[in-house]
Every structure is written in structure tokens, then in C-alpha cells.
């Protein structure tokens, strides 16, 4: 009896020391204690189990962030991707892709580049939950797989990629603004560098008011409408000009050497056209199951989303041949008000697109240097965005005005960062993570991609630098093109 009494007293003491369920509710909700402290231990999800399910609601996130994640349905993410691929850059592909490659090379290149880009992006999307947690930044994923040096290298490549894309967007917006001015006054007073400065200012105003990528929401719909306006106008005007124009010249311009470099540069532009260089950051916004939903968004982008781009690219080259302008609306003839509408639409769509591609930099700055206190529209947070984002876009705008060669920027961006980030790194990361599950043939295929695209990136870089050097000699810094 004494022994039984003693045992009951020990059990009672243990019950008294155990926290009551009600005392644990708020700490759990507020995140002050981990659920593992109050729930039975559970087996950690393995990479294989995550890959099979496509999502894991109990996974952690790779790092803290000041921006929203896991809030957007797959179709909103699909519109983000489609906004990028059908940005006003599409008005340049007739001149920057089709003219250097011709009908056969350009058509095959566009289709082939779409196929390999879809494949590479799908590989990258499937790595989003590697190690049992979501990697919401490209550099986080690379750092998890390779270590700190790869984290820094990936961040550098991605920063260069996004900086150059944003610089190109500002050039593009400046060209659209100047095209509007020339329609009404051709006195040369409003030069391209001034238009670029105005474009940079408008982009900054927009950046101050949209705190993070998920907050675009209604603006994605606005962007889609704007895209359809300038694409339809460019298509109809080009079709009209093509029907009424004399026989066009579709021969590839330039001597033998320049044709080689132009072909390589056009291939880099093809890669640039389809890829964002920030897929993990976009995927971070999507609702679970993150892999399955991201694949839906990618299929939408590379099917329905490509039709407008193909339409305007092919019709522009058909209408004007090898004389197609680097900005298609400059080649098109039509009513002034129609061309004004198209150029204004291109200008404002570019503002939205730039915000998408600048969001990884904004997220880094907000997370690293922001106060983290108050809502996104608290006065001190708005002031922070004005100072920091305004400074970033000021540098972008200066570079855009200094070197306003849009086609060259597309080629060089594809070479420096899009090739390494989208094709080389994605294939090698997939190879490293899945190596025990891949056959010898599959491993050989991924190594072929790594080495082949790595070599092509070097060639494309050389071609891109050469294009800028040639244009710099032909024109001058702060040129009024």
C-alpha cells in the first residue's frame, strides 16, 4: 500500500507540472513555442516524400521575409509569368530575333527555346521543397544544395540578371514615350534620355505604392489589357502594311563575321524572352501544393501565354522583312491616335512588368533593412521605400540613359545570367539532388545540358559585348536613338 501511495503521489506531481491545454493555445498561435514541444514527435518528411506529394503544409520556410508568401492561386502566378513573357519586349523580337535568324532559324529557334525553357523551369520548380522546406529565393536553394559560396554567386548572377532586365524595361518605356512625342512633334527637343528619365520616375512612383509582388493583383489584369492593346494594334497595323507593301527582303543582313555574332546574340535573346531568372521567388507566392500548382502556371505560360508573342513577332517580320525596327511600332504606319494608344499602353505595361522583375531586390532590401514594424502603408515604411527603391531605380535609369541599346541588353542579359541561372544551374542542381534516382542515361542528359549551355553562355557573352561595343562606336553615350 505504501508503494502504491508513493506511485500515485509521483503521478500527481507530474500532472501538476504538465501545462494545461488552454495555457498552450496562445503561445502556439503566436509562434512562441514549437508544436513539437507539445505534440508527439513525428517523423520528419524526407525529400522523396515531399516530391511525391507535391506539397507539405507542415514544412518550414527557408528564411524570414518581409513580403507575403503562399497567398496566390496558380492562375494569378500564371498571369505574373505571362505578363513577363508578353511585356513590351515582344515589340522588339521581330527585329532582334527574326532579322538575324531569318524565317527558318527564327521559327525553329522560338519553338525550340520555348521547349527547353519549359523543361528547365519545370526542373527548377520541382526543387522548390528540397530538404523538406520551401526555398523562397533562388540563392536560398543554391545555398542549401551547394553551400555559402554558391549562395553568394547565385545572388550575384541573379542581381545582374534582374538589374539588366529592369534597365531594358526603362529603355523600352523611354522609347514608347518618345514614339508618342514624335507622332505629334518631330522637333527633336524631347530626346530619348529625357524620356528614359521620365520613365524611371514613373516606375519609382509605382514601386512606392506596391509593397510586394502579391499586392499586384488587380494590376495584373490591367497589365493583360494593356498587353493586348499594343499587341493587337501592332498586329493589325503590320498586317495592313504587309498587304499593301511591295516585295520585302528577308535576307540576313551583314557580312559573314557579323552574321555569326548576330546569330549567337539572337539565340541569347531567345533565352531571355522566355525566362525570368526568378522562378523560386515567384513560386514562393503560390498556394500549396506548390510544385503541382507551379507546373500548372508554367503550362499556361508556355501554351496560351505564348500565342500573343508569336503572333506579333511573326507578323512584324513578315510585314517589314530585314528592315524591321528594334521597336515594331516605329515601323508600323497607321492613324496617329491608334499608335498613340499602343505606345501609351506599352509604356504603362512596362511599369508593371519592371515591378515584377525588381521584386527580388525589393524583398531583399525590405527584409534586410526595413523596420519590420507596422503595415506596408505605415508612413515610415512608405518613406523607406521612397528612399531605398528610389535610389535603386535611379541607378537603373542612369544606366539606361547612358547605354540605350535595347537589343544589346537583351542579348547580354541572356548570356551573363539567364543561361547560367535557368539552364546550367537548374540542370546541375537537379542532378545533384536526384542523382541516386537517375539512370546513367538521365545523368548524361543533364551533364550535356550543363556543359552545352555553359559553353554557349560564354559565346553569347562575347557576342553581346561586341554588339554593345559596335553600337557605342556607331552612336554615343546618352544617344538619342
PDB file of N, CA, C and O in Angstrom, residues 383-440:
ATOM      1  N   UNK A 383       8.153  55.828 -46.490  1.00  0.00           N
ATOM      2  CA  UNK A 383       9.357  56.650 -46.602  1.00  0.00           C
ATOM      3  C   UNK A 383      10.576  55.789 -46.906  1.00  0.00           C
ATOM      4  O   UNK A 383      11.432  56.173 -47.714  1.00  0.00           O
ATOM      5  N   UNK A 384      10.639  54.616 -46.285  1.00  0.00           N
ATOM      6  CA  UNK A 384      11.748  53.690 -46.549  1.00  0.00           C
ATOM      7  C   UNK A 384      11.765  53.281 -48.019  1.00  0.00           C
ATOM      8  O   UNK A 384      12.820  53.263 -48.668  1.00  0.00           O
ATOM      9  N   UNK A 385      10.587  52.955 -48.578  1.00  0.00           N
ATOM     10  CA  UNK A 385      10.523  52.549 -49.982  1.00  0.00           C
ATOM     11  C   UNK A 385      10.914  53.703 -50.904  1.00  0.00           C
ATOM     12  O   UNK A 385      11.578  53.493 -51.927  1.00  0.00           O
ATOM     13  N   UNK A 386      10.506  54.902 -50.542  1.00  0.00           N
ATOM     14  CA  UNK A 386      10.860  56.062 -51.367  1.00  0.00           C
ATOM     15  C   UNK A 386      12.375  56.219 -51.442  1.00  0.00           C
ATOM     16  O   UNK A 386      12.944  56.433 -52.529  1.00  0.00           O
ATOM     17  N   UNK A 387      13.042  56.089 -50.323  1.00  0.00           N
ATOM     18  CA  UNK A 387      14.499  56.299 -50.281  1.00  0.00           C
ATOM     19  C   UNK A 387      15.240  55.144 -50.946  1.00  0.00           C
ATOM     20  O   UNK A 387      16.085  55.357 -51.830  1.00  0.00           O
ATOM     21  N   UNK A 388      14.911  53.905 -50.543  1.00  0.00           N
ATOM     22  CA  UNK A 388      15.693  52.751 -50.989  1.00  0.00           C
ATOM     23  C   UNK A 388      15.347  52.353 -52.422  1.00  0.00           C
ATOM     24  O   UNK A 388      16.242  52.207 -53.266  1.00  0.00           O
ATOM     25  N   UNK A 389      14.054  52.185 -52.705  1.00  0.00           N
ATOM     26  CA  UNK A 389      13.680  51.814 -54.067  1.00  0.00           C
ATOM     27  C   UNK A 389      13.949  52.951 -55.041  1.00  0.00           C
ATOM     28  O   UNK A 389      14.325  52.715 -56.191  1.00  0.00           O
ATOM     29  N   UNK A 390      13.741  54.180 -54.566  1.00  0.00           N
ATOM     30  CA  UNK A 390      14.052  55.323 -55.415  1.00  0.00           C
ATOM     31  C   UNK A 390      15.519  55.367 -55.788  1.00  0.00           C
ATOM     32  O   UNK A 390      15.877  55.647 -56.938  1.00  0.00           O
ATOM     33  N   UNK A 391      16.393  55.056 -54.832  1.00  0.00           N
ATOM     34  CA  UNK A 391      17.824  55.021 -55.116  1.00  0.00           C
ATOM     35  C   UNK A 391      18.184  53.937 -56.106  1.00  0.00           C
ATOM     36  O   UNK A 391      18.985  54.145 -57.033  1.00  0.00           O
ATOM     37  N   UNK A 392      17.596  52.753 -55.932  1.00  0.00           N
ATOM     38  CA  UNK A 392      17.869  51.628 -56.835  1.00  0.00           C
ATOM     39  C   UNK A 392      17.440  51.964 -58.260  1.00  0.00           C
ATOM     40  O   UNK A 392      18.198  51.746 -59.222  1.00  0.00           O
ATOM     41  N   UNK A 393      16.250  52.522 -58.410  1.00  0.00           N
ATOM     42  CA  UNK A 393      15.750  52.838 -59.749  1.00  0.00           C
ATOM     43  C   UNK A 393      16.469  54.037 -60.368  1.00  0.00           C
ATOM     44  O   UNK A 393      16.537  54.156 -61.594  1.00  0.00           O
ATOM     45  N   UNK A 394      17.030  54.895 -59.534  1.00  0.00           N
ATOM     46  CA  UNK A 394      17.842  55.997 -60.067  1.00  0.00           C
ATOM     47  C   UNK A 394      19.074  55.464 -60.774  1.00  0.00           C
ATOM     48  O   UNK A 394      19.432  55.921 -61.874  1.00  0.00           O
ATOM     49  N   UNK A 395      19.717  54.481 -60.175  1.00  0.00           N
ATOM     50  CA  UNK A 395      20.888  53.856 -60.808  1.00  0.00           C
ATOM     51  C   UNK A 395      20.470  53.159 -62.097  1.00  0.00           C
ATOM     52  O   UNK A 395      21.135  53.269 -63.137  1.00  0.00           O
ATOM     53  N   UNK A 396      19.369  52.400 -62.048  1.00  0.00           N
ATOM     54  CA  UNK A 396      18.831  51.744 -63.243  1.00  0.00           C
ATOM     55  C   UNK A 396      18.601  52.750 -64.367  1.00  0.00           C
ATOM     56  O   UNK A 396      18.975  52.518 -65.532  1.00  0.00           O
ATOM     57  N   UNK A 397      17.978  53.864 -64.024  1.00  0.00           N
ATOM     58  CA  UNK A 397      17.623  54.869 -65.024  1.00  0.00           C
ATOM     59  C   UNK A 397      18.860  55.513 -65.623  1.00  0.00           C
ATOM     60  O   UNK A 397      18.919  55.763 -66.838  1.00  0.00           O
ATOM     61  N   UNK A 398      19.861  55.765 -64.805  1.00  0.00           N
ATOM     62  CA  UNK A 398      21.105  56.360 -65.314  1.00  0.00           C
ATOM     63  C   UNK A 398      21.773  55.430 -66.324  1.00  0.00           C
ATOM     64  O   UNK A 398      22.199  55.873 -67.396  1.00  0.00           O
ATOM     65  N   UNK A 399      21.875  54.142 -65.989  1.00  0.00           N
ATOM     66  CA  UNK A 399      22.498  53.181 -66.902  1.00  0.00           C
ATOM     67  C   UNK A 399      21.691  53.078 -68.191  1.00  0.00           C
ATOM     68  O   UNK A 399      22.260  52.988 -69.285  1.00  0.00           O
ATOM     69  N   UNK A 400      20.360  53.095 -68.080  1.00  0.00           N
ATOM     70  CA  UNK A 400      19.502  53.023 -69.265  1.00  0.00           C
ATOM     71  C   UNK A 400      19.739  54.211 -70.190  1.00  0.00           C
ATOM     72  O   UNK A 400      19.816  54.048 -71.417  1.00  0.00           O
ATOM     73  N   UNK A 401      19.849  55.400 -69.630  1.00  0.00           N
ATOM     74  CA  UNK A 401      20.090  56.595 -70.449  1.00  0.00           C
ATOM     75  C   UNK A 401      21.507  56.612 -71.006  1.00  0.00           C
ATOM     76  O   UNK A 401      21.751  57.092 -72.123  1.00  0.00           O
ATOM     77  N   UNK A 402      22.452  56.068 -70.253  1.00  0.00           N
ATOM     78  CA  UNK A 402      23.864  56.065 -70.650  1.00  0.00           C
ATOM     79  C   UNK A 402      24.105  55.115 -71.826  1.00  0.00           C
ATOM     80  O   UNK A 402      24.849  55.429 -72.756  1.00  0.00           O
ATOM     81  N   UNK A 403      23.463  53.925 -71.797  1.00  0.00           N
ATOM     82  CA  UNK A 403      23.622  52.922 -72.852  1.00  0.00           C
ATOM     83  C   UNK A 403      22.241  52.476 -73.330  1.00  0.00           C
ATOM     84  O   UNK A 403      21.776  51.393 -72.974  1.00  0.00           O
ATOM     85  N   UNK A 404      21.578  53.274 -74.155  1.00  0.00           N
ATOM     86  CA  UNK A 404      20.182  52.971 -74.526  1.00  0.00           C
ATOM     87  C   UNK A 404      20.056  51.998 -75.698  1.00  0.00           C
ATOM     88  O   UNK A 404      19.288  52.225 -76.630  1.00  0.00           O
ATOM     89  N   UNK A 405      20.821  50.897 -75.669  1.00  0.00           N
ATOM     90  CA  UNK A 405      20.811  49.927 -76.762  1.00  0.00           C
ATOM     91  C   UNK A 405      20.012  48.702 -76.319  1.00  0.00           C
ATOM     92  O   UNK A 405      20.554  47.752 -75.765  1.00  0.00           O
ATOM     93  N   UNK A 406      18.717  48.707 -76.589  1.00  0.00           N
ATOM     94  CA  UNK A 406      17.803  47.706 -76.043  1.00  0.00           C
ATOM     95  C   UNK A 406      18.140  46.289 -76.497  1.00  0.00           C
ATOM     96  O   UNK A 406      18.206  45.364 -75.686  1.00  0.00           O
ATOM     97  N   UNK A 407      18.320  46.085 -77.801  1.00  0.00           N
ATOM     98  CA  UNK A 407      18.603  44.752 -78.307  1.00  0.00           C
ATOM     99  C   UNK A 407      19.874  44.168 -77.713  1.00  0.00           C
ATOM    100  O   UNK A 407      19.953  42.974 -77.409  1.00  0.00           O
ATOM    101  N   UNK A 408      20.881  45.012 -77.533  1.00  0.00           N
ATOM    102  CA  UNK A 408      22.140  44.549 -76.956  1.00  0.00           C
ATOM    103  C   UNK A 408      21.957  44.121 -75.510  1.00  0.00           C
ATOM    104  O   UNK A 408      22.574  43.155 -75.043  1.00  0.00           O
ATOM    105  N   UNK A 409      21.107  44.832 -74.780  1.00  0.00           N
ATOM    106  CA  UNK A 409      20.858  44.473 -73.383  1.00  0.00           C
ATOM    107  C   UNK A 409      20.173  43.117 -73.278  1.00  0.00           C
ATOM    108  O   UNK A 409      20.470  42.330 -72.385  1.00  0.00           O
ATOM    109  N   UNK A 410      19.250  42.831 -74.211  1.00  0.00           N
ATOM    110  CA  UNK A 410      18.575  41.537 -74.189  1.00  0.00           C
ATOM    111  C   UNK A 410      19.582  40.413 -74.426  1.00  0.00           C
ATOM    112  O   UNK A 410      19.556  39.378 -73.747  1.00  0.00           O
ATOM    113  N   UNK A 411      20.482  40.597 -75.392  1.00  0.00           N
ATOM    114  CA  UNK A 411      21.482  39.569 -75.696  1.00  0.00           C
ATOM    115  C   UNK A 411      22.447  39.367 -74.536  1.00  0.00           C
ATOM    116  O   UNK A 411      22.742  38.234 -74.134  1.00  0.00           O
ATOM    117  N   UNK A 412      22.953  40.469 -73.993  1.00  0.00           N
ATOM    118  CA  UNK A 412      23.939  40.365 -72.919  1.00  0.00           C
ATOM    119  C   UNK A 412      23.324  39.795 -71.648  1.00  0.00           C
ATOM    120  O   UNK A 412      23.961  39.018 -70.927  1.00  0.00           O
ATOM    121  N   UNK A 413      22.077  40.142 -71.371  1.00  0.00           N
ATOM    122  CA  UNK A 413      21.401  39.598 -70.193  1.00  0.00           C
ATOM    123  C   UNK A 413      21.238  38.092 -70.323  1.00  0.00           C
ATOM    124  O   UNK A 413      21.465  37.335 -69.367  1.00  0.00           O
ATOM    125  N   UNK A 414      20.840  37.631 -71.516  1.00  0.00           N
ATOM    126  CA  UNK A 414      20.711  36.199 -71.739  1.00  0.00           C
ATOM    127  C   UNK A 414      22.019  35.469 -71.534  1.00  0.00           C
ATOM    128  O   UNK A 414      22.060  34.370 -70.973  1.00  0.00           O
ATOM    129  N   UNK A 415      23.119  36.095 -71.951  1.00  0.00           N
ATOM    130  CA  UNK A 415      24.434  35.452 -71.842  1.00  0.00           C
ATOM    131  C   UNK A 415      24.952  35.424 -70.413  1.00  0.00           C
ATOM    132  O   UNK A 415      25.410  34.386 -69.919  1.00  0.00           O
ATOM    133  N   UNK A 416      24.901  36.564 -69.736  1.00  0.00           N
ATOM    134  CA  UNK A 416      25.522  36.682 -68.419  1.00  0.00           C
ATOM    135  C   UNK A 416      24.789  35.884 -67.359  1.00  0.00           C
ATOM    136  O   UNK A 416      25.405  35.230 -66.513  1.00  0.00           O
ATOM    137  N   UNK A 417      23.478  35.908 -67.413  1.00  0.00           N
ATOM    138  CA  UNK A 417      22.758  35.345 -66.271  1.00  0.00           C
ATOM    139  C   UNK A 417      21.647  34.379 -66.623  1.00  0.00           C
ATOM    140  O   UNK A 417      21.436  33.399 -65.914  1.00  0.00           O
ATOM    141  N   UNK A 418      20.909  34.597 -67.702  1.00  0.00           N
ATOM    142  CA  UNK A 418      19.785  33.714 -67.997  1.00  0.00           C
ATOM    143  C   UNK A 418      20.263  32.313 -68.332  1.00  0.00           C
ATOM    144  O   UNK A 418      19.698  31.321 -67.856  1.00  0.00           O
ATOM    145  N   UNK A 419      21.287  32.197 -69.155  1.00  0.00           N
ATOM    146  CA  UNK A 419      21.846  30.877 -69.452  1.00  0.00           C
ATOM    147  C   UNK A 419      22.331  30.175 -68.183  1.00  0.00           C
ATOM    148  O   UNK A 419      21.932  29.032 -67.915  1.00  0.00           O
ATOM    149  N   UNK A 420      23.187  30.802 -67.382  1.00  0.00           N
ATOM    150  CA  UNK A 420      23.660  30.115 -66.163  1.00  0.00           C
ATOM    151  C   UNK A 420      22.547  29.796 -65.170  1.00  0.00           C
ATOM    152  O   UNK A 420      22.505  28.691 -64.626  1.00  0.00           O
ATOM    153  N   UNK A 421      21.642  30.745 -64.924  1.00  0.00           N
ATOM    154  CA  UNK A 421      20.619  30.538 -63.902  1.00  0.00           C
ATOM    155  C   UNK A 421      19.563  29.525 -64.334  1.00  0.00           C
ATOM    156  O   UNK A 421      19.177  28.652 -63.563  1.00  0.00           O
ATOM    157  N   UNK A 422      19.085  29.652 -65.561  1.00  0.00           N
ATOM    158  CA  UNK A 422      17.949  28.848 -65.991  1.00  0.00           C
ATOM    159  C   UNK A 422      18.355  27.466 -66.494  1.00  0.00           C
ATOM    160  O   UNK A 422      17.650  26.490 -66.243  1.00  0.00           O
ATOM    161  N   UNK A 423      19.475  27.371 -67.170  1.00  0.00           N
ATOM    162  CA  UNK A 423      19.826  26.102 -67.805  1.00  0.00           C
ATOM    163  C   UNK A 423      20.987  25.381 -67.116  1.00  0.00           C
ATOM    164  O   UNK A 423      20.877  24.202 -66.771  1.00  0.00           O
ATOM    165  N   UNK A 424      22.080  26.079 -66.896  1.00  0.00           N
ATOM    166  CA  UNK A 424      23.248  25.420 -66.300  1.00  0.00           C
ATOM    167  C   UNK A 424      22.965  25.037 -64.853  1.00  0.00           C
ATOM    168  O   UNK A 424      23.079  23.866 -64.463  1.00  0.00           O
ATOM    169  N   UNK A 425      22.570  26.019 -64.050  1.00  0.00           N
ATOM    170  CA  UNK A 425      22.382  25.774 -62.626  1.00  0.00           C
ATOM    171  C   UNK A 425      21.188  24.862 -62.358  1.00  0.00           C
ATOM    172  O   UNK A 425      21.253  23.966 -61.510  1.00  0.00           O
ATOM    173  N   UNK A 426      20.089  25.070 -63.073  1.00  0.00           N
ATOM    174  CA  UNK A 426      18.894  24.248 -62.844  1.00  0.00           C
ATOM    175  C   UNK A 426      19.172  22.777 -63.117  1.00  0.00           C
ATOM    176  O   UNK A 426      18.795  21.895 -62.336  1.00  0.00           O
ATOM    177  N   UNK A 427      19.853  22.485 -64.220  1.00  0.00           N
ATOM    178  CA  UNK A 427      20.175  21.091 -64.547  1.00  0.00           C
ATOM    179  C   UNK A 427      21.146  20.483 -63.552  1.00  0.00           C
ATOM    180  O   UNK A 427      20.996  19.326 -63.149  1.00  0.00           O
ATOM    181  N   UNK A 428      22.157  21.250 -63.136  1.00  0.00           N
ATOM    182  CA  UNK A 428      23.139  20.698 -62.203  1.00  0.00           C
ATOM    183  C   UNK A 428      22.544  20.506 -60.812  1.00  0.00           C
ATOM    184  O   UNK A 428      22.853  19.510 -60.132  1.00  0.00           O
ATOM    185  N   UNK A 429      21.695  21.417 -60.372  1.00  0.00           N
ATOM    186  CA  UNK A 429      21.045  21.248 -59.066  1.00  0.00           C
ATOM    187  C   UNK A 429      20.143  20.016 -59.069  1.00  0.00           C
ATOM    188  O   UNK A 429      20.118  19.252 -58.102  1.00  0.00           O
ATOM    189  N   UNK A 430      19.394  19.849 -60.150  1.00  0.00           N
ATOM    190  CA  UNK A 430      18.523  18.673 -60.245  1.00  0.00           C
ATOM    191  C   UNK A 430      19.352  17.389 -60.244  1.00  0.00           C
ATOM    192  O   UNK A 430      18.997  16.394 -59.603  1.00  0.00           O
ATOM    193  N   UNK A 431      20.477  17.431 -60.944  1.00  0.00           N
ATOM    194  CA  UNK A 431      21.382  16.285 -60.996  1.00  0.00           C
ATOM    195  C   UNK A 431      21.927  15.947 -59.615  1.00  0.00           C
ATOM    196  O   UNK A 431      22.009  14.778 -59.215  1.00  0.00           O
ATOM    197  N   UNK A 432      22.285  16.970 -58.866  1.00  0.00           N
ATOM    198  CA  UNK A 432      22.872  16.764 -57.542  1.00  0.00           C
ATOM    199  C   UNK A 432      21.841  16.254 -56.531  1.00  0.00           C
ATOM    200  O   UNK A 432      22.126  15.371 -55.729  1.00  0.00           O
ATOM    201  N   UNK A 433      20.627  16.802 -56.578  1.00  0.00           N
ATOM    202  CA  UNK A 433      19.590  16.420 -55.615  1.00  0.00           C
ATOM    203  C   UNK A 433      19.034  15.029 -55.923  1.00  0.00           C
ATOM    204  O   UNK A 433      18.794  14.224 -55.022  1.00  0.00           O
ATOM    205  N   UNK A 434      18.858  14.724 -57.216  1.00  0.00           N
ATOM    206  CA  UNK A 434      18.190  13.482 -57.617  1.00  0.00           C
ATOM    207  C   UNK A 434      19.160  12.420 -58.120  1.00  0.00           C
ATOM    208  O   UNK A 434      18.720  11.420 -58.704  1.00  0.00           O
ATOM    209  N   UNK A 435      20.462  12.584 -57.892  1.00  0.00           N
ATOM    210  CA  UNK A 435      21.440  11.709 -58.527  1.00  0.00           C
ATOM    211  C   UNK A 435      21.234  10.227 -58.212  1.00  0.00           C
ATOM    212  O   UNK A 435      21.481   9.355 -59.059  1.00  0.00           O
ATOM    213  N   UNK A 436      20.776   9.898 -57.019  1.00  0.00           N
ATOM    214  CA  UNK A 436      20.575   8.495 -56.661  1.00  0.00           C
ATOM    215  C   UNK A 436      19.354   7.886 -57.328  1.00  0.00           C
ATOM    216  O   UNK A 436      19.176   6.660 -57.299  1.00  0.00           O
ATOM    217  N   UNK A 437      18.500   8.719 -57.907  1.00  0.00           N
ATOM    218  CA  UNK A 437      17.281   8.226 -58.538  1.00  0.00           C
ATOM    219  C   UNK A 437      17.357   8.265 -60.060  1.00  0.00           C
ATOM    220  O   UNK A 437      16.419   7.840 -60.736  1.00  0.00           O
ATOM    221  N   UNK A 438      18.448   8.809 -60.607  1.00  0.00           N
ATOM    222  CA  UNK A 438      18.570   8.958 -62.050  1.00  0.00           C
ATOM    223  C   UNK A 438      19.361   7.818 -62.657  1.00  0.00           C
ATOM    224  O   UNK A 438      20.332   7.335 -62.069  1.00  0.00           O
ATOM    225  N   UNK A 439      18.958   7.410 -63.849  1.00  0.00           N
ATOM    226  CA  UNK A 439      19.711   6.389 -64.585  1.00  0.00           C
ATOM    227  C   UNK A 439      20.953   7.020 -65.198  1.00  0.00           C
ATOM    228  O   UNK A 439      21.115   8.244 -65.224  1.00  0.00           O
ATOM    229  N   UNK A 440      21.810   6.195 -65.749  1.00  0.00           N
ATOM    230  CA  UNK A 440      23.038   6.692 -66.388  1.00  0.00           C
ATOM    231  C   UNK A 440      22.711   7.587 -67.575  1.00  0.00           C
ATOM    232  O   UNK A 440      23.354   8.618 -67.791  1.00  0.00           O
TER     233      UNK A 440
END
